[in-house]
Short mmCIF file of C-alpha atoms and ligand atoms in Angstrom, two decimals:
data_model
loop_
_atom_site.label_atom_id
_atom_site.label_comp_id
_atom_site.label_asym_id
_atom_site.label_seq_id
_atom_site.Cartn_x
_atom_site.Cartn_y
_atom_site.Cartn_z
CA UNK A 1 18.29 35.16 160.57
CA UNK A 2 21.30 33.83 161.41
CA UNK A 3 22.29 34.15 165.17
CA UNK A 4 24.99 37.02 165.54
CA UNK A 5 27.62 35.04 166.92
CA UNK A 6 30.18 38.28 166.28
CA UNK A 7 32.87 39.72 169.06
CA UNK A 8 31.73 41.28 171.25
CA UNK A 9 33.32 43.64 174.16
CA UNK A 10 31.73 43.98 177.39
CA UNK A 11 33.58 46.01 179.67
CA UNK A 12 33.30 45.21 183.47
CA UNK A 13 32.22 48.84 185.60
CA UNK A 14 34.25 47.30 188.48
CA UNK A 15 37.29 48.70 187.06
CA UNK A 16 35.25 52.47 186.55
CA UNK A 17 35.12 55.01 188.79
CA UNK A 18 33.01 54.27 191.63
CA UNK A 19 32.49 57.80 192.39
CA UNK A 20 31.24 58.76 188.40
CA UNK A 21 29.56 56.00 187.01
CA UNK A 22 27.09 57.73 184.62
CA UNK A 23 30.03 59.16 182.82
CA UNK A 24 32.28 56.41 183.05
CA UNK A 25 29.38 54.52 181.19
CA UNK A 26 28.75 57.40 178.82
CA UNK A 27 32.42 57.40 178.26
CA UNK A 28 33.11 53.61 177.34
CA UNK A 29 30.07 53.30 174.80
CA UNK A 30 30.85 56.43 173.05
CA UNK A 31 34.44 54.86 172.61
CA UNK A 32 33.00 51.45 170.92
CA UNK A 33 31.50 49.54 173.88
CA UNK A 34 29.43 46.82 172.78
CA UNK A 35 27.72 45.65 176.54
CA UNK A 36 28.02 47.20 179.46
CA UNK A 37 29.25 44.62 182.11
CA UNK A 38 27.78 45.33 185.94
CA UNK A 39 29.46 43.72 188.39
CA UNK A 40 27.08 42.32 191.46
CA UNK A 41 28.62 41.38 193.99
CA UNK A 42 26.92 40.78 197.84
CA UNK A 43 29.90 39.87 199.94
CA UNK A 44 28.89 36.27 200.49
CA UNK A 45 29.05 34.40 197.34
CA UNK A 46 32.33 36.19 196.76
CA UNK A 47 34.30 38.11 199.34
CA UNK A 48 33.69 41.57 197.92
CA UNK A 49 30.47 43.83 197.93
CA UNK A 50 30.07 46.27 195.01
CA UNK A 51 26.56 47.61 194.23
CA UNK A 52 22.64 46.68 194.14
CA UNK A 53 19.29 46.93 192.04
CA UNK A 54 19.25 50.49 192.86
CA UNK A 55 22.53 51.18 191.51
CA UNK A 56 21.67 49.30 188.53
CA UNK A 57 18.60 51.25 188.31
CA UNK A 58 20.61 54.34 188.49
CA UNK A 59 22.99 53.14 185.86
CA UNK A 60 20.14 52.27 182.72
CA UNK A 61 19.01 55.70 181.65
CA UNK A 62 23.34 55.85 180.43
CA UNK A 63 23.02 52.88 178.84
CA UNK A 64 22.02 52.73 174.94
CA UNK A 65 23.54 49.61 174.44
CA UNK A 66 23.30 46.17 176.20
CA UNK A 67 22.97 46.28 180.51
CA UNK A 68 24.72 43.00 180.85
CA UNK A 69 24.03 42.60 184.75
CA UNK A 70 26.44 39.57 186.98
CA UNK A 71 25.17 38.65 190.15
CA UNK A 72 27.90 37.41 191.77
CA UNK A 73 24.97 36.86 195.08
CA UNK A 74 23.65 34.15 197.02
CA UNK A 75 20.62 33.54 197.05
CA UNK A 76 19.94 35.14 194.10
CA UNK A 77 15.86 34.17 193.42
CA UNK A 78 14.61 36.60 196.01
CA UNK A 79 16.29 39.22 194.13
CA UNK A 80 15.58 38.61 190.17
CA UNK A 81 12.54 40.67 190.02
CA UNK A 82 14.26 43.31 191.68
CA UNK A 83 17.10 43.52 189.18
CA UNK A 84 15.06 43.09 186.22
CA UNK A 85 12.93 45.91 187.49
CA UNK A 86 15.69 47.98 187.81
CA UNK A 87 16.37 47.81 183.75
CA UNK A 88 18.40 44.85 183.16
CA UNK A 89 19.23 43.56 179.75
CA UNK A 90 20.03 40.26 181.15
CA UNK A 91 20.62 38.96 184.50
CA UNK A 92 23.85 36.14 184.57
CA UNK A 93 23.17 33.87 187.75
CA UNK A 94 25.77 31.06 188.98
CA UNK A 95 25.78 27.83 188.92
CA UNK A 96 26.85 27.31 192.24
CA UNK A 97 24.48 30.38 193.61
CA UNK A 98 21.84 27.62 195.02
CA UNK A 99 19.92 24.13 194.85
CA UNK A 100 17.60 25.37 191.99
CA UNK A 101 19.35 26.82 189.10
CA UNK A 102 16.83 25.56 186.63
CA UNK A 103 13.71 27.43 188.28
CA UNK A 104 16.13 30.24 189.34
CA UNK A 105 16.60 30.59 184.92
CA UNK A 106 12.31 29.83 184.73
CA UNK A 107 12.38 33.17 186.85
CA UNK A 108 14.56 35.30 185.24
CA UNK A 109 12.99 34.17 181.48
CA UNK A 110 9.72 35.14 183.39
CA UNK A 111 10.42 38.57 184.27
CA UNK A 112 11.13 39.53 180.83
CA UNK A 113 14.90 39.40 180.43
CA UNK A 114 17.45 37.27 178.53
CA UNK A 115 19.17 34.60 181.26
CA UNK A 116 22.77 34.22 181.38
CA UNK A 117 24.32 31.22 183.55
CA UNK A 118 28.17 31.26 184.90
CA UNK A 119 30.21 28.64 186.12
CA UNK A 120 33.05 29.16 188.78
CA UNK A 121 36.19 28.01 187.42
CA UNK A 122 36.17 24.80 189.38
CA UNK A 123 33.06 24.18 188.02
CA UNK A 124 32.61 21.19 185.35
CA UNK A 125 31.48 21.95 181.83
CA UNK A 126 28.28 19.58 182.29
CA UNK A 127 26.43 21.35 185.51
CA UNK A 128 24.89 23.59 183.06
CA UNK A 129 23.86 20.51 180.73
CA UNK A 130 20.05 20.71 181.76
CA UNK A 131 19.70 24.24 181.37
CA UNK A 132 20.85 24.80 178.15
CA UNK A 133 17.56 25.31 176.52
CA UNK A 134 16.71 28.27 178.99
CA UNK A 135 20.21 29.97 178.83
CA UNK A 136 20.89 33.05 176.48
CA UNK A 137 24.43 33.06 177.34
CA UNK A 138 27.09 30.89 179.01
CA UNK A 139 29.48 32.40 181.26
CA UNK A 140 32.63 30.84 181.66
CA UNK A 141 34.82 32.78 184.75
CA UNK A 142 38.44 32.64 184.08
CA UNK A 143 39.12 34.32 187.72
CA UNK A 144 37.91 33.48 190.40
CA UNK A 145 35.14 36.16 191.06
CA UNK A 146 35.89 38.38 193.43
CA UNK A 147 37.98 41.49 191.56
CA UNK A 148 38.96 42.84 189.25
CA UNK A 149 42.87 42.79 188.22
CA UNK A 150 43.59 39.01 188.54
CA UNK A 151 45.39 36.67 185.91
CA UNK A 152 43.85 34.23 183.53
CA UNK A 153 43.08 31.21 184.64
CA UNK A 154 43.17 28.83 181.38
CA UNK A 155 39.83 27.41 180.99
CA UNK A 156 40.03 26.63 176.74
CA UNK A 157 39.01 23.32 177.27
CA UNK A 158 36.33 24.29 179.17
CA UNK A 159 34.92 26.59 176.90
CA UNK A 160 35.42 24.48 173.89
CA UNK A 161 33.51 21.98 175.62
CA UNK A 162 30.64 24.12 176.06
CA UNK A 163 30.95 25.24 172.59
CA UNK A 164 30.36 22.02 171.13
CA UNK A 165 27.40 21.72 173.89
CA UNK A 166 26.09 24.42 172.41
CA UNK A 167 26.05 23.71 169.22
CA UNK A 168 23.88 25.66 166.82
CA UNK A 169 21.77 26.94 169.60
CA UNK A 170 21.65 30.88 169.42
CA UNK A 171 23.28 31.05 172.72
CA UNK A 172 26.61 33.39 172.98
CA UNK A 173 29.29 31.99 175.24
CA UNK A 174 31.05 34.68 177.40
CA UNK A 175 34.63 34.98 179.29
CA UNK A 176 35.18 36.93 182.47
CA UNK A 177 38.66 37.91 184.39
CA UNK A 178 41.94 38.48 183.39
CA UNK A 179 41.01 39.12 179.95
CA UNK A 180 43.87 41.38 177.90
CA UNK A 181 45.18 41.62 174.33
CA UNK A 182 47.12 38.14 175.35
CA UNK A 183 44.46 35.95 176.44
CA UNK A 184 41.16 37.37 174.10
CA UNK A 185 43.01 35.69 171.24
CA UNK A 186 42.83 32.13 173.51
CA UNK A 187 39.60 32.72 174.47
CA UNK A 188 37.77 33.19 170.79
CA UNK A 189 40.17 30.28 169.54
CA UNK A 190 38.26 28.01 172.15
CA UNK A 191 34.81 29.48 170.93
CA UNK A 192 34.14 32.38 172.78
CA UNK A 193 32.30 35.59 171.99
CA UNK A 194 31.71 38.01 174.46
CA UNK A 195 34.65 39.41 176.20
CA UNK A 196 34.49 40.87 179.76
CA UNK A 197 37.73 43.17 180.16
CA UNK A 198 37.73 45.71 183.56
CA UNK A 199 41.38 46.52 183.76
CA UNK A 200 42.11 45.83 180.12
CA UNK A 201 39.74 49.05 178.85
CA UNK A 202 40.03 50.82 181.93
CA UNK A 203 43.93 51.01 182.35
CA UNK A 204 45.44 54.19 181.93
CA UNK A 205 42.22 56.14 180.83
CA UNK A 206 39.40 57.85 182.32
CA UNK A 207 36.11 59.69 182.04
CA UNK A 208 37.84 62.75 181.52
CA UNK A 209 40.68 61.25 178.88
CA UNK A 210 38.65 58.11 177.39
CA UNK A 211 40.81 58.09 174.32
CA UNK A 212 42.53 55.91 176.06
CA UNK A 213 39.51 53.19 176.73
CA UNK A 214 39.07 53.48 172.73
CA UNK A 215 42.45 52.39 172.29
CA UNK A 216 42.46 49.67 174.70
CA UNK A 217 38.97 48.54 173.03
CA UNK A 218 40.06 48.35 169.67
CA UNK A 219 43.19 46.27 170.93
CA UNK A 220 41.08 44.03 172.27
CA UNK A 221 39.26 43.77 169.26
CA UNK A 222 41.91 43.37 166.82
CA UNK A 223 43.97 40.95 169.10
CA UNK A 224 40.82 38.91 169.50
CA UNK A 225 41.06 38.53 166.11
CA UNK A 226 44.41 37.23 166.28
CA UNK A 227 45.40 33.41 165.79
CA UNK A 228 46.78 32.90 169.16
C1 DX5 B 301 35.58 39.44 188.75
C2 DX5 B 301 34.52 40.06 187.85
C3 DX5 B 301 35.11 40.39 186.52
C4 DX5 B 301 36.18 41.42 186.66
C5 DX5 B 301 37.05 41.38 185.47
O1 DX5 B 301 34.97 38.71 189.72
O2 DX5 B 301 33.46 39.17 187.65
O3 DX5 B 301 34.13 40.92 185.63
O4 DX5 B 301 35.60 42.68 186.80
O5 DX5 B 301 38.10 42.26 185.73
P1 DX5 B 301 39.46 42.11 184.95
O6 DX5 B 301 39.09 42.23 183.48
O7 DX5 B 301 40.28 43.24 185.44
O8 DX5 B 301 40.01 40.76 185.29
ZN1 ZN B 302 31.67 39.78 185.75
#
């Protein structure tokens, strides 16, 4: 079988209501959600603090498709178990997070869930060179992480550099911040396939009118299409 290299959209919960989060979830999948994008942030690695295992915990039984869990935290090791416990589909840890990236992967393979790894967008294309053959997904930030809401940050070489790293390896290669109808078509040119969007699906909706995340989904879809 061929590995499903399709689009894929992934919106980011950071951009949700933090006060209805089970419906917000419930809301974005039933309006063509591929992954659910959880935002985990600690306040040290980046200089914002959103939520925990326990949240993510709370958030799985409103999840039917992928829990796509970011932990934006330093260290991150002691905590793996934790947030695999709690239900995730796969836990993305940084690059920069700590001295021991490789074993930090070895642990999250061990507890059962697919391992993403992100890089910081001063970050070079080859730090994740020796971890390739543990990684399920590569994500490349183009924000600085942090929040949601902030503009592209043109990493295309980047990402077509890890695209060619990557090869034919059944690894997807994910893009995070300031995604939007005009950068998704950038992004997929360069050779990615999982699109993070907060604001872009989240704009102008909400739990109770989510017409409006369908609409900014499919635009996302169709522009990501697009030949930039
Ligand atoms: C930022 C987060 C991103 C963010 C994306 O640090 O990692 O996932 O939520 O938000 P937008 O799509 O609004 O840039
Ligand atoms: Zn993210």
């Amino acid at each position: 079988m061929a590995f499903d290299r399709r689009i894929r959209i992934a919106p980011s919960i950071l951009s949700a209501d933090f006060a209805d989060f089970g419906r917000e979830i419930r809301a974005i999948e039933a309006q063509g959600a591929d992954w659910v994008h959880v935002d985990v942030m600690d306040g040290h690695f980046v200089p914002n603090l959103t939520f925990g295992a326990a949240a993510v915990k709370a958030f799985r039984p409103h999840v039917t498709t992928f829990l796509d869990v970011h932990l934006m935290i330093a260290p991150v090791e002691p905590y793996v178990d934790a947030f695999a416990e709690a239900g995730a589909d796969m836990l993305t840890v940084h690059v920069e997070a700590g001295p021991h990236l490789h074993r930090t992967m070895q642990a999250v393979r061990a507890a059962g869930v697919k391992a993403g790894v992100a890089l910081n967008p001063g970050t070079p294309a080859d730090a994740i060179g020796q971890v390739l053959d543990l990684a399920d997904l590569v994500l490349v930030m183009t924000v600085n992480p942090g929040f949601g809401g902030q503009k592209f940050l043109d990493m295309t070489t980047k990402i077509a550099a890890i695209r060619k790293m990557v090869g034919n390896r059944p690894i997807h290669i994910q893009v995070d911040g300031g995604i939007d109808s005009g950068t998704a078509p950038l992004a997929v040119q360069a050779g990615a396939n999982i699109l993070v969007a907060g604001s872009a699906v989240f704009k102008g909706g909400s739990a109770s009118n989510p017409d409006e995340y369908g609409r900014n989904i499919c635009e996302l879809r169709e522009a990501a299409k697009a030949r930039p």
